[in-house]
Amino acid sequence: MQRNRLSLETSPYLLQHADNPVDWYPWGEAALERAKRENKPILLSVGYSACHWCHVMAHESFEDPAIAALMNQLFVNIKVDREERPDLDKIYQVAQQLITQRAGGWPLTMFLAPEDQQPFFGGTYFPNEPRHGMPGFGDLLRRVAEYFNGHAAEIRQQNAQLALAFERLAPGKPSGEVLLDESPLLAARRVLEESFDSRFGGFGRAPKFPHPSSVERCLRHWHGTSREISPDLKALFMATLTLTRMAEGGIFDQLGGGFSRYSVDESWMIPHFEKMLYDNGQLLHSYAAASVATGDGVFARTARETADWILRDMRSPEGGFYSSLDADSEGHEGKFYVWSRTEIQALLTPAEYAIFARRFGLDQDANFEGRWHLHAHESLESIAPAGESPAAAIDSARAKLLAARNLRVWPARDEKVLTSWNALAIKGLAAAGRALQRPDLTAAATAAVDFIRHKLWRDGRLLATYKDGRAHLPAYLDDYAFLADALLELLQSRWRSSDLEFAQALIEVLLAKFEDSDGGFYFTASDHEQLIHRSKTFSDDSVPSGNGVAASVLCRMGYLLGEPRYLNAAERTLKAAWPMMLEFPQAHMSLLNALEDFLASMQILIIRGNAAEAQMWARNLGALYAPARMIVAIPNEASGLPAALADKRGGAVTTAYLCTGMTCSAPLTDLGDLARKLAARITP
């Protein structure tokens, strides 16, 4: 079979379509020039490897010779992996919503004018035949082509209106003087409680997404009030109930660890089974932080098993981390994960099965298409015989079932390595390495940083994606901001001056190539390919806002290095986002965290001395949950330090310097006294 042009790509999603009878192009000059030359509209199809409905549309339509012939006759067809090209996805998702007044999603199907790539019609999934009030894809193709050929004036007019709508959507410069204060933080607290599910945890109704940034906001708000007469225990409850119910639910893989994308029900029982690196990197950080904040063993166990899944199933031989596991295996969603009773009974002893069945709901009705997807149904305490612990039997049963499951046909794994998602995993592993006292997690995070630096950092600029020895595509705001943030997290686990230098280099590119003079950062660099719109957004989605993370990094680096340029850029970003933080605080959690750090003049604790002893100090002092504090242990022999750090000298006696904002303490040499003051939040 002749393969199309996608066979030369590295994206697993694009390669999945390389054998289609559709004459697919990747996004690029060849396709865009052909569309202009032949005056053919562009059919743009955007999806990703783990997307269930993308697979459905591919099987129904793109593999159908008759539909493919229509596509080839009437359109220039471009296939895009939204994970490699989030710049294109952001633009055309918004365009689809503006044109159709409906929610977006994947697969995204857009029809573009050939001369300027402006969209004139679109949607998401279309069936191959008329169904559920939707036209069949073949009929739709004919109608769209006829409309394009017969309504050129109307299309030009709509495109002009769409371009104007994009301009109006872009955040403008706030009018008048902006005075930053805590009002959005308090508003977010109110909104979170209004949307909180007090029975099952989480925010909003089904389908339920993890929203780790909302959990972090609750923990941070509780911590900020914990010294008051009436600490906000409801905020702590919202965070811990959500984390507990997710850890008990089917959204968490009860055998192999790691979280699925979301739950289709309110109780976290049945997930959409795809597993994404970006979810798990964020949730690893959330559970690690919660284990430090509360000492709850459930959170430590969940963090440990999530980290183990990332290292076991998602780590490449070169040290980076793969992107995702598909929801489907053998053509059925969730087949890899679900069980029959007889399968489990055959693998376990009768005693193990009796305990395991009660724990994971096998004594209840089947919960997924006549089979069982495991979730914690009864607590360990309720199923334990008097004076006995079922933990050993449960662990033995889980190990047996995992070994058997590993022999099944696995879901497809998207083995491209994305810089931004790797950064989220690095941050989570670094935090978990400290919280769980696991040097192997710190080592894995370090290896991933080295991989990115060696493979995706070229001539002072980042690249966005890597697979099969090939790195390509200019990096985006998220790549730079998330990686700098991860480096700051990792520096708190172990010091390497080269990582601080790398973080500084990333920030300098952000300021030079991404910053808007009105405040905040564009999603693409100033020398990026020119598209129909240059996105600048402040809201979080499935990953934190690049602007929010950039503001946080600039704030932390500004205080760490005593660098006013960074603090000023953080302030400009916060002021540019201020109207949106006030109006929709729940959509801007990462910016709210940056705002809190900025207003609080966050603390930086710098420890200098013998490497082992300085690290011991950092480990002991870091046992307290303090989200607005950074602790770095810098060995005496560290070289190449910026002046703000080099001036804080160690010696034979381990010495600490506690800085709040731009004000630093005198040298401190008594660990016990410093620990007591930090616990009481007293500035020496």
PDB file of C-alpha atoms in Angstrom, residues 124 153 160-161 178 247 307 374 401 444 558 578 632 680:
ATOM      1  CA  THR A 124     -15.516  18.219  15.910  1.00  0.00           C
ATOM      2  CA  ALA A 153     -18.017  37.128  -0.858  1.00  0.00           C
ATOM      3  CA  ALA A 160     -13.121  39.608   8.376  1.00  0.00           C
ATOM      4  CA  GLN A 161     -15.590  39.365  11.240  1.00  0.00           C
ATOM      5  CA  VAL A 178      -3.951  48.418  38.965  1.00  0.00           C
ATOM      6  CA  ALA A 247      -7.011   7.832  45.105  1.00  0.00           C
ATOM      7  CA  ALA A 307       5.878   8.035  40.456  1.00  0.00           C
ATOM      8  CA  LEU A 374     -11.330  -1.798  40.212  1.00  0.00           C
ATOM      9  CA  LEU A 401      -3.121  -9.265  39.016  1.00  0.00           C
ATOM     10  CA  ALA A 444      15.149  10.404  37.295  1.00  0.00           C
ATOM     11  CA  GLY A 558      13.585  37.484  41.244  1.00  0.00           C
ATOM     12  CA  TRP A 578      -5.922  41.408  36.784  1.00  0.00           C
ATOM     13  CA  VAL A 632      18.178  25.536  48.549  1.00  0.00           C
ATOM     14  CA  ALA A 680       6.368  29.541  64.142  1.00  0.00           C
TER      15      ALA A 680
END
